[in-house]
mmCIF file of C-alpha atoms in Angstrom:
data_model
loop_
_atom_site.group_PDB
_atom_site.id
_atom_site.type_symbol
_atom_site.label_atom_id
_atom_site.label_comp_id
_atom_site.label_asym_id
_atom_site.label_seq_id
_atom_site.Cartn_x
_atom_site.Cartn_y
_atom_site.Cartn_z
ATOM 1 C CA UNK L 26 32.836 -36.304 33.674
ATOM 2 C CA UNK L 27 34.860 -34.457 30.364
ATOM 3 C CA UNK L 28 32.613 -34.162 27.691
ATOM 4 C CA UNK L 29 32.281 -33.665 23.685
ATOM 5 C CA UNK L 30 33.334 -30.297 22.381
ATOM 6 C CA UNK L 31 29.708 -28.854 21.401
ATOM 7 C CA UNK L 32 28.730 -29.052 24.831
ATOM 8 C CA UNK L 33 31.703 -26.277 25.320
ATOM 9 C CA UNK L 34 30.606 -24.124 22.733
ATOM 10 C CA UNK L 35 33.100 -25.165 19.838
ATOM 11 C CA UNK L 36 30.072 -25.852 16.203
ATOM 12 C CA UNK L 37 32.358 -27.001 13.609
ATOM 13 C CA UNK L 38 30.845 -26.821 10.038
ATOM 14 C CA UNK L 39 27.726 -26.135 9.018
ATOM 15 C CA UNK L 40 25.169 -29.063 8.678
ATOM 16 C CA UNK L 41 23.426 -30.476 11.413
ATOM 17 C CA UNK L 42 24.835 -33.355 13.621
ATOM 18 C CA UNK L 43 22.427 -36.282 13.881
ATOM 19 C CA UNK L 44 20.491 -37.386 18.271
ATOM 20 C CA UNK L 45 23.881 -38.887 18.706
ATOM 21 C CA UNK L 46 26.839 -36.933 17.016
ATOM 22 C CA UNK L 47 28.870 -40.201 16.601
ATOM 23 C CA UNK L 48 28.843 -42.430 14.156
ATOM 24 C CA UNK L 49 25.610 -44.849 15.306
ATOM 25 C CA UNK L 50 23.263 -43.016 14.522
ATOM 26 C CA UNK L 51 24.013 -44.573 11.422
ATOM 27 C CA UNK L 52 20.838 -46.603 11.073
ATOM 28 C CA UNK L 53 22.971 -50.704 12.499
ATOM 29 C CA UNK L 54 25.779 -49.534 12.010
ATOM 30 C CA UNK L 55 27.435 -50.837 15.958
ATOM 31 C CA UNK L 56 31.001 -50.054 18.592
ATOM 32 C CA UNK L 57 32.859 -51.322 21.113
ATOM 33 C CA UNK L 58 35.043 -51.515 23.746
ATOM 34 C CA UNK L 59 37.346 -53.531 25.280
ATOM 35 C CA UNK L 60 39.784 -51.254 27.642
ATOM 36 C CA UNK L 61 42.864 -52.670 29.258
ATOM 37 C CA UNK L 62 44.069 -51.130 32.525
ATOM 38 C CA UNK L 63 45.683 -52.599 35.167
ATOM 39 C CA UNK L 64 50.055 -53.091 36.124
ATOM 40 C CA UNK L 65 51.416 -56.569 34.748
ATOM 41 C CA UNK L 66 54.490 -58.962 36.167
ATOM 42 C CA UNK L 67 57.040 -56.502 35.459
ATOM 43 C CA UNK L 68 58.386 -54.536 37.609
ATOM 44 C CA UNK L 69 56.797 -51.005 35.638
ATOM 45 C CA UNK L 70 54.694 -52.510 33.257
ATOM 46 C CA UNK L 71 51.287 -51.671 31.983
ATOM 47 C CA UNK L 72 48.866 -52.869 30.315
ATOM 48 C CA UNK L 73 47.317 -49.406 28.963
ATOM 49 C CA UNK L 74 45.896 -50.044 25.462
ATOM 50 C CA UNK L 75 42.806 -51.926 23.819
ATOM 51 C CA UNK L 76 41.078 -53.036 21.198
ATOM 52 C CA UNK L 77 37.402 -51.345 19.502
ATOM 53 C CA UNK L 78 35.241 -52.926 17.232
ATOM 54 C CA UNK L 79 32.892 -51.470 14.819
ATOM 55 C CA UNK L 80 30.131 -53.770 13.133
ATOM 56 C CA UNK L 81 28.659 -52.176 9.715
ATOM 57 C CA UNK L 82 25.538 -54.010 10.733
ATOM 58 C CA UNK L 83 24.504 -56.568 13.298
ATOM 59 C CA UNK L 84 23.623 -59.627 10.999
ATOM 60 C CA UNK L 85 26.611 -61.937 8.981
ATOM 61 C CA UNK L 86 28.967 -60.151 7.854
ATOM 62 C CA UNK L 87 30.101 -62.461 5.952
ATOM 63 C CA UNK L 88 27.839 -63.325 4.076
ATOM 64 C CA UNK L 89 26.010 -59.985 4.206
ATOM 65 C CA UNK L 90 29.239 -58.190 2.828
ATOM 66 C CA UNK L 91 28.536 -53.586 2.445
ATOM 67 C CA UNK L 92 30.394 -50.999 0.413
ATOM 68 C CA UNK L 93 33.711 -50.294 1.517
ATOM 69 C CA UNK L 94 37.106 -48.464 0.692
ATOM 70 C CA UNK L 95 39.689 -46.870 1.715
ATOM 71 C CA UNK L 96 42.492 -44.631 2.094
ATOM 72 C CA UNK L 97 45.904 -43.863 2.437
ATOM 73 C CA UNK L 98 46.832 -40.796 3.824
ATOM 74 C CA UNK L 99 50.397 -41.636 4.503
ATOM 75 C CA UNK L 100 51.187 -44.965 4.491
ATOM 76 C CA UNK L 101 53.606 -45.244 8.236
ATOM 77 C CA UNK L 102 51.320 -47.390 9.774
ATOM 78 C CA UNK L 103 50.340 -51.816 10.116
ATOM 79 C CA UNK L 104 46.684 -53.041 9.383
ATOM 80 C CA UNK L 105 45.140 -55.936 7.760
ATOM 81 C CA UNK L 106 43.026 -57.020 4.853
ATOM 82 C CA UNK L 107 43.433 -53.218 3.344
ATOM 83 C CA UNK L 108 44.841 -54.551 -0.177
ATOM 84 C CA UNK L 109 41.289 -57.266 -0.631
ATOM 85 C CA UNK L 110 38.972 -54.200 0.435
ATOM 86 C CA UNK L 111 40.532 -51.485 -2.609
ATOM 87 C CA UNK L 112 40.458 -54.795 -4.829
ATOM 88 C CA UNK L 113 36.664 -55.840 -4.687
ATOM 89 C CA UNK L 114 34.865 -53.040 -2.851
ATOM 90 C CA UNK L 115 33.407 -54.983 -0.362
ATOM 91 C CA UNK L 116 34.429 -55.053 3.886
ATOM 92 C CA UNK L 117 32.999 -59.057 4.926
ATOM 93 C CA UNK L 118 34.424 -58.963 8.941
ATOM 94 C CA UNK L 119 34.024 -56.136 11.942
ATOM 95 C CA UNK L 120 37.095 -53.156 11.341
ATOM 96 C CA UNK L 121 39.439 -53.400 14.358
ATOM 97 C CA UNK L 122 41.843 -51.385 16.048
ATOM 98 C CA UNK L 123 44.244 -51.973 18.639
ATOM 99 C CA UNK L 124 47.410 -51.112 19.288
ATOM 100 C CA UNK L 125 50.222 -52.124 16.732
ATOM 101 C CA UNK L 126 51.821 -55.420 18.479
ATOM 102 C CA UNK L 127 48.073 -56.145 19.146
ATOM 103 C CA UNK L 128 47.164 -56.542 15.413
ATOM 104 C CA UNK L 129 48.331 -60.673 15.230
ATOM 105 C CA UNK L 130 46.142 -60.996 18.345
ATOM 106 C CA UNK L 131 42.574 -58.775 16.516
ATOM 107 C CA UNK L 132 43.412 -60.691 13.792
ATOM 108 C CA UNK L 133 43.519 -64.316 15.352
ATOM 109 C CA UNK L 134 40.642 -64.144 17.787
ATOM 110 C CA UNK L 135 38.402 -61.899 14.507
ATOM 111 C CA UNK L 136 39.187 -64.590 12.398
ATOM 112 C CA UNK L 137 37.955 -67.215 15.131
ATOM 113 C CA UNK L 138 34.893 -65.139 16.047
ATOM 114 C CA UNK L 139 33.652 -65.092 12.019
ATOM 115 C CA UNK L 140 35.128 -69.076 11.440
ATOM 116 C CA UNK L 141 32.593 -70.089 14.435
ATOM 117 C CA UNK L 142 29.811 -68.054 12.923
ATOM 118 C CA UNK L 143 29.797 -69.469 8.961
ATOM 119 C CA UNK L 144 31.050 -73.130 9.400
ATOM 120 C CA UNK L 145 31.899 -73.020 5.608
ATOM 121 C CA UNK L 146 34.683 -70.143 5.516
ATOM 122 C CA UNK L 147 37.882 -72.508 3.659
ATOM 123 C CA UNK L 148 35.573 -75.882 3.442
ATOM 124 C CA UNK L 149 32.791 -74.813 0.739
ATOM 125 C CA UNK L 150 33.624 -71.470 0.827
ATOM 126 C CA UNK L 151 36.372 -68.791 -0.003
ATOM 127 C CA UNK L 152 38.715 -67.184 3.434
ATOM 128 C CA UNK L 153 37.408 -63.934 5.147
ATOM 129 C CA UNK L 154 39.209 -60.544 4.911
ATOM 130 C CA UNK L 155 39.891 -58.938 7.927
ATOM 131 C CA UNK L 156 40.521 -56.362 8.440
ATOM 132 C CA UNK L 157 42.598 -54.445 11.172
ATOM 133 C CA UNK L 158 43.568 -51.606 11.881
ATOM 134 C CA UNK L 159 46.781 -49.700 14.007
ATOM 135 C CA UNK L 160 48.437 -47.231 15.660
ATOM 136 C CA UNK L 161 51.851 -47.056 18.398
ATOM 137 C CA UNK L 162 50.709 -46.041 22.335
ATOM 138 C CA UNK L 163 54.074 -47.419 23.477
ATOM 139 C CA UNK L 164 54.606 -44.188 25.488
ATOM 140 C CA UNK L 165 51.950 -45.593 28.185
ATOM 141 C CA UNK L 166 51.158 -49.109 27.511
ATOM 142 C CA UNK L 167 54.413 -51.546 27.606
ATOM 143 C CA UNK L 168 52.888 -52.576 23.569
ATOM 144 C CA UNK L 169 56.346 -55.334 24.052
ATOM 145 C CA UNK L 170 54.468 -57.792 25.964
ATOM 146 C CA UNK L 171 51.469 -57.476 23.834
ATOM 147 C CA UNK L 172 48.602 -57.598 26.101
ATOM 148 C CA UNK L 173 46.436 -57.762 24.511
ATOM 149 C CA UNK L 174 45.223 -61.589 23.658
ATOM 150 C CA UNK L 175 41.939 -63.053 20.182
ATOM 151 C CA UNK L 176 40.382 -63.440 23.508
ATOM 152 C CA UNK L 177 39.985 -59.521 23.745
ATOM 153 C CA UNK L 178 39.370 -58.927 20.652
ATOM 154 C CA UNK L 179 36.794 -61.748 20.461
ATOM 155 C CA UNK L 180 34.855 -59.305 23.617
ATOM 156 C CA UNK L 181 35.218 -55.723 22.243
ATOM 157 C CA UNK L 182 33.230 -57.567 19.069
ATOM 158 C CA UNK L 183 30.693 -59.353 21.193
ATOM 159 C CA UNK L 184 30.187 -55.871 23.786
ATOM 160 C CA UNK L 185 28.435 -53.902 20.472
ATOM 161 C CA UNK L 186 26.274 -51.879 20.432
ATOM 162 C CA UNK L 187 23.740 -48.427 18.404
ATOM 163 C CA UNK L 188 24.585 -46.585 22.291
ATOM 164 C CA UNK L 189 25.771 -44.138 22.006
ATOM 165 C CA UNK L 190 29.458 -44.861 21.554
ATOM 166 C CA UNK L 191 32.120 -44.533 24.611
ATOM 167 C CA UNK L 192 34.925 -41.767 23.495
ATOM 168 C CA UNK L 193 38.803 -40.768 25.395
ATOM 169 C CA UNK L 194 40.846 -43.028 26.731
ATOM 170 C CA UNK L 195 39.295 -46.446 25.759
ATOM 171 C CA UNK L 196 39.152 -49.412 24.024
ATOM 172 C CA UNK L 197 42.405 -49.248 21.031
ATOM 173 C CA UNK L 198 42.005 -45.430 22.605
ATOM 174 C CA UNK L 199 43.110 -46.379 25.970
ATOM 175 C CA UNK L 200 46.923 -45.593 25.214
ATOM 176 C CA UNK L 201 46.778 -43.229 22.833
ATOM 177 C CA UNK L 202 48.002 -39.309 22.976
ATOM 178 C CA UNK L 203 46.683 -36.634 20.653
ATOM 179 C CA UNK L 204 48.916 -33.348 19.971
ATOM 180 C CA UNK L 205 50.439 -34.692 23.217
ATOM 181 C CA UNK L 206 47.478 -34.046 25.442
ATOM 182 C CA UNK L 207 45.577 -37.582 25.766
ATOM 183 C CA UNK L 208 43.940 -38.963 22.642
ATOM 184 C CA UNK L 209 42.055 -41.350 21.492
ATOM 185 C CA UNK L 210 38.284 -42.434 20.548
ATOM 186 C CA UNK L 211 36.182 -39.731 18.518
ATOM 187 C CA UNK L 212 33.218 -39.175 17.027
ATOM 188 C CA UNK L 213 30.362 -37.110 15.380
ATOM 189 C CA UNK L 214 28.346 -37.905 13.139
ATOM 190 C CA UNK L 215 26.902 -35.053 10.383
ATOM 191 C CA UNK L 216 23.191 -34.749 7.969
ATOM 192 C CA UNK L 217 22.785 -34.124 4.933
ATOM 193 C CA UNK L 218 19.926 -33.445 3.529
ATOM 194 C CA UNK L 219 18.483 -33.623 -0.171
ATOM 195 C CA UNK L 220 15.349 -30.784 0.624
ATOM 196 C CA UNK L 221 13.461 -30.911 -3.112
ATOM 197 C CA UNK L 222 13.180 -35.299 -2.607
ATOM 198 C CA UNK L 223 12.770 -35.849 2.398
ATOM 199 C CA UNK L 224 15.852 -37.347 1.994
ATOM 200 C CA UNK L 225 17.956 -37.929 4.479
ATOM 201 C CA UNK L 226 21.846 -39.284 4.071
ATOM 202 C CA UNK L 227 23.663 -40.152 7.871
ATOM 203 C CA UNK L 228 27.941 -39.524 7.431
ATOM 204 C CA UNK L 229 29.869 -40.949 11.007
ATOM 205 C CA UNK L 230 32.961 -40.851 12.219
ATOM 206 C CA UNK L 231 34.924 -42.173 14.978
ATOM 207 C CA UNK L 232 38.416 -41.678 14.829
ATOM 208 C CA UNK L 233 41.597 -43.670 17.119
ATOM 209 C CA UNK L 234 43.905 -39.929 17.228
ATOM 210 C CA UNK L 235 47.469 -40.219 17.988
ATOM 211 C CA UNK L 236 49.043 -37.640 16.338
ATOM 212 C CA UNK L 237 50.547 -34.670 16.301
ATOM 213 C CA UNK L 238 52.631 -32.349 18.923
ATOM 214 C CA UNK L 239 50.691 -29.511 21.528
ATOM 215 C CA UNK L 240 52.687 -26.641 18.883
ATOM 216 C CA UNK L 241 50.883 -27.492 16.093
ATOM 217 C CA UNK L 242 47.337 -28.019 17.237
ATOM 218 C CA UNK L 243 45.391 -25.247 15.664
ATOM 219 C CA UNK L 244 43.626 -23.822 18.572
ATOM 220 C CA UNK L 245 43.105 -20.491 18.426
ATOM 221 C CA UNK L 246 40.997 -22.353 14.989
ATOM 222 C CA UNK L 247 38.101 -23.122 17.714
ATOM 223 C CA UNK L 248 38.809 -20.735 20.630
ATOM 224 C CA UNK L 249 40.380 -23.991 22.637
ATOM 225 C CA UNK L 250 43.618 -22.466 24.306
ATOM 226 C CA UNK L 251 44.541 -24.297 26.970
ATOM 227 C CA UNK L 252 44.156 -24.380 30.827
ATOM 228 C CA UNK L 253 47.434 -26.044 31.269
ATOM 229 C CA UNK L 254 50.973 -25.335 30.633
ATOM 230 C CA UNK L 255 52.258 -26.053 26.883
ATOM 231 C CA UNK L 256 52.907 -30.955 26.522
ATOM 232 C CA UNK L 257 56.259 -31.802 25.592
ATOM 233 C CA UNK L 258 55.248 -35.017 23.974
ATOM 234 C CA UNK L 259 54.682 -36.378 21.100
ATOM 235 C CA UNK L 260 53.532 -39.835 20.329
ATOM 236 C CA UNK L 261 55.717 -42.164 19.340
ATOM 237 C CA UNK L 262 55.259 -43.042 15.827
ATOM 238 C CA UNK L 263 52.062 -40.611 15.952
ATOM 239 C CA UNK L 264 49.104 -42.530 13.818
ATOM 240 C CA UNK L 265 44.871 -41.300 13.579
ATOM 241 C CA UNK L 266 42.805 -43.800 11.953
ATOM 242 C CA UNK L 267 39.427 -42.440 10.234
ATOM 243 C CA UNK L 268 36.969 -44.871 10.358
ATOM 244 C CA UNK L 269 33.230 -43.111 7.777
ATOM 245 C CA UNK L 270 29.921 -44.880 7.952
ATOM 246 C CA UNK L 271 27.528 -43.496 5.748
ATOM 247 C CA UNK L 272 24.056 -45.152 4.386
ATOM 248 C CA UNK L 273 24.050 -43.224 1.190
ATOM 249 C CA UNK L 274 23.657 -45.611 -1.901
ATOM 250 C CA UNK L 275 27.856 -45.338 -2.938
ATOM 251 C CA UNK L 276 29.173 -47.052 -5.092
ATOM 252 C CA UNK L 277 32.730 -48.508 -3.866
ATOM 253 C CA UNK L 278 34.785 -45.422 -5.606
ATOM 254 C CA UNK L 279 32.377 -42.455 -5.020
ATOM 255 C CA UNK L 280 33.170 -43.548 -1.216
ATOM 256 C CA UNK L 281 36.752 -43.125 -1.963
ATOM 257 C CA UNK L 282 36.289 -40.111 -3.151
ATOM 258 C CA UNK L 283 33.742 -39.244 -0.337
ATOM 259 C CA UNK L 284 37.192 -40.420 2.556
ATOM 260 C CA UNK L 285 39.652 -38.547 1.198
ATOM 261 C CA UNK L 286 37.533 -35.470 2.218
ATOM 262 C CA UNK L 287 37.945 -36.775 5.915
ATOM 263 C CA UNK L 288 42.091 -35.629 5.680
ATOM 264 C CA UNK L 289 40.223 -32.541 4.725
ATOM 265 C CA UNK L 290 39.202 -32.498 8.381
ATOM 266 C CA UNK L 291 42.562 -34.103 9.725
ATOM 267 C CA UNK L 292 44.425 -31.053 8.383
ATOM 268 C CA UNK L 293 42.741 -28.224 9.783
ATOM 269 C CA UNK L 294 42.696 -29.118 13.601
ATOM 270 C CA UNK L 295 46.629 -29.026 12.246
ATOM 271 C CA UNK L 296 47.776 -32.182 11.577
ATOM 272 C CA UNK L 297 50.537 -32.019 8.122
ATOM 273 C CA UNK L 298 49.648 -36.220 7.682
ATOM 274 C CA UNK L 299 53.892 -36.727 8.979
ATOM 275 C CA UNK L 300 56.601 -38.587 7.914
ATOM 276 C CA UNK L 301 55.729 -41.649 11.172
ATOM 277 C CA UNK L 302 52.627 -41.106 10.388
ATOM 278 C CA UNK L 303 50.194 -43.902 9.956
ATOM 279 C CA UNK L 304 47.418 -42.137 8.563
ATOM 280 C CA UNK L 305 44.668 -43.999 7.229
ATOM 281 C CA UNK L 306 40.968 -44.039 6.257
ATOM 282 C CA UNK L 307 38.190 -46.337 6.336
ATOM 283 C CA UNK L 308 34.771 -46.026 4.586
ATOM 284 C CA UNK L 309 31.310 -48.130 4.104
ATOM 285 C CA UNK L 310 28.307 -47.631 2.795
ATOM 286 C CA UNK L 311 25.350 -50.035 4.611
ATOM 287 C CA UNK L 312 23.358 -48.623 1.860
ATOM 288 C CA UNK L 313 24.449 -51.801 -0.382
ATOM 289 C CA UNK L 314 23.402 -55.520 1.241
ATOM 290 C CA UNK L 315 25.860 -58.062 -0.979
ATOM 291 C CA UNK L 316 25.110 -61.834 -0.075
ATOM 292 C CA UNK L 317 28.291 -63.788 -0.610
ATOM 293 C CA UNK L 318 26.453 -66.085 -3.319
ATOM 294 C CA UNK L 319 24.013 -66.478 -5.214
ATOM 295 C CA UNK L 320 23.013 -68.121 -8.319
ATOM 296 C CA UNK L 321 22.261 -64.644 -9.403
ATOM 297 C CA UNK L 322 24.654 -63.704 -13.339
ATOM 298 C CA UNK L 323 24.330 -59.675 -12.397
ATOM 299 C CA UNK L 324 23.644 -57.731 -9.766
ATOM 300 C CA UNK L 325 22.410 -54.148 -9.440
ATOM 301 C CA UNK L 326 22.660 -51.695 -6.638
ATOM 302 C CA UNK L 327 21.779 -48.231 -6.494
ATOM 303 C CA UNK L 328 23.987 -45.180 -7.154
ATOM 304 C CA UNK L 329 23.930 -41.712 -6.758
ATOM 305 C CA UNK L 330 24.328 -39.685 -9.729
ATOM 306 C CA UNK L 331 28.263 -38.210 -9.860
ATOM 307 C CA UNK L 332 27.685 -34.146 -10.681
ATOM 308 C CA UNK L 333 24.479 -33.946 -7.952
ATOM 309 C CA UNK L 334 25.288 -31.420 -5.382
ATOM 310 C CA UNK L 335 24.549 -33.899 -2.393
ATOM 311 C CA UNK L 336 27.832 -35.381 -3.779
ATOM 312 C CA UNK L 337 29.507 -31.943 -2.242
ATOM 313 C CA UNK L 338 27.558 -32.413 0.864
ATOM 314 C CA UNK L 339 28.973 -36.058 1.584
ATOM 315 C CA UNK L 340 32.767 -33.401 1.461
ATOM 316 C CA UNK L 341 31.483 -31.357 3.443
ATOM 317 C CA UNK L 342 30.049 -33.713 5.856
ATOM 318 C CA UNK L 343 33.030 -36.132 6.009
ATOM 319 C CA UNK L 344 35.364 -32.887 6.715
ATOM 320 C CA UNK L 345 33.206 -32.290 9.651
ATOM 321 C CA UNK L 346 32.343 -34.949 11.723
ATOM 322 C CA UNK L 347 36.667 -36.240 11.117
ATOM 323 C CA UNK L 348 37.634 -31.992 12.439
ATOM 324 C CA UNK L 349 35.252 -33.080 14.927
ATOM 325 C CA UNK L 350 35.966 -36.493 15.747
ATOM 326 C CA UNK L 351 39.107 -35.700 16.949
ATOM 327 C CA UNK L 352 38.265 -32.629 19.083
ATOM 328 C CA UNK L 353 35.608 -35.568 20.938
ATOM 329 C CA UNK L 354 38.769 -37.947 21.496
ATOM 330 C CA UNK L 355 40.674 -35.039 23.671
ATOM 331 C CA UNK L 356 37.752 -33.857 24.883
ATOM 332 C CA UNK L 357 36.091 -37.162 26.612
ATOM 333 C CA UNK L 358 39.806 -38.349 27.041
ATOM 334 C CA UNK L 359 41.051 -38.134 30.764
ATOM 335 C CA UNK L 360 44.646 -38.217 31.742
ATOM 336 C CA UNK L 361 46.274 -41.520 32.353
ATOM 337 C CA UNK L 362 49.275 -42.706 33.749
ATOM 338 C CA UNK L 363 50.351 -46.060 32.595
ATOM 339 C CA UNK L 364 54.088 -47.878 32.521
ATOM 340 C CA UNK L 365 56.364 -46.893 34.605
ATOM 341 C CA UNK L 366 54.671 -44.218 35.623
ATOM 342 C CA UNK L 367 54.629 -42.089 32.663
ATOM 343 C CA UNK L 368 51.525 -40.448 32.821
ATOM 344 C CA UNK L 369 49.496 -38.622 30.152
ATOM 345 C CA UNK L 370 47.423 -34.556 31.146
ATOM 346 C CA UNK L 371 43.825 -33.939 28.979
ATOM 347 C CA UNK L 372 43.618 -30.969 27.263
ATOM 348 C CA UNK L 373 41.379 -28.285 29.360
ATOM 349 C CA UNK L 374 38.878 -27.092 26.677
ATOM 350 C CA UNK L 375 37.613 -23.541 27.892
ATOM 351 C CA UNK L 376 33.857 -24.265 28.614
ATOM 352 C CA UNK L 377 31.996 -21.157 27.007
#
């Protein structure tokens, strides 16, 4: 079975990784996948896609919101919910990932799940803001058949756990490509230590990679040349979704500053955020639990000082974790065959 790039001797950056080296190193964060890998009724049609759910904590996300922010590196993408996230600075639903035409079904399924959990939504309180992002997997997946259903979204949420997250061709990553090879889900984490106060913060990243041509991949940077011939494939409207989680006490504005640095990690691999690419970062911190209802006029939240050196460490952690997560999406993926017999080969990393 393929493994993470660290198992092959490729080390990214200077900061230490968490014990699982994935997003779920941030305490309480859960990740779940539902993968579709089956022929459809039409000739040559194939469901090669899925849904990935990211939950900031195991409680009721509508009743106990978390501080959040999003940032668009390049806007050729389709998402729901990010306007309100950026306006209010909070997240109140799972973050859901899927294929481009799966966004309506996944939004509906997530909405149904949250409505069942909260009988007050739309009656005695306001509506809910569901966050869904996508990449285009139409080379391997019969995207026009819309095989993803609302029930798949609900199942992905229910599958979510704090275990080591599956990576590669799973969940929303089943049909995705990266630098002309098989991509998909990748994850990594970093630990940021404040030695003087014996405090440690965790930064976890999960990506859905679906971008780039093989000639753009900076393989020499990692001493990771492919043992196979160079791929000529490239994703249609290639994109990447980057989800960053942390337990560092940040305001929404500070979190926005941190997640902007994810673009550095993406660029280090060789991406230039191409014209047809939907490159979007969504971040949240579990440091704040923000109740949906309260009788209090004022609320108090702790946040880091802007000029403390730990902020630069968090910037570095975001860049490093993103870069390694992208490489893990390549190294963990397996050769996949989808619609009309289309096949995308796994990238054959050399093992040190």
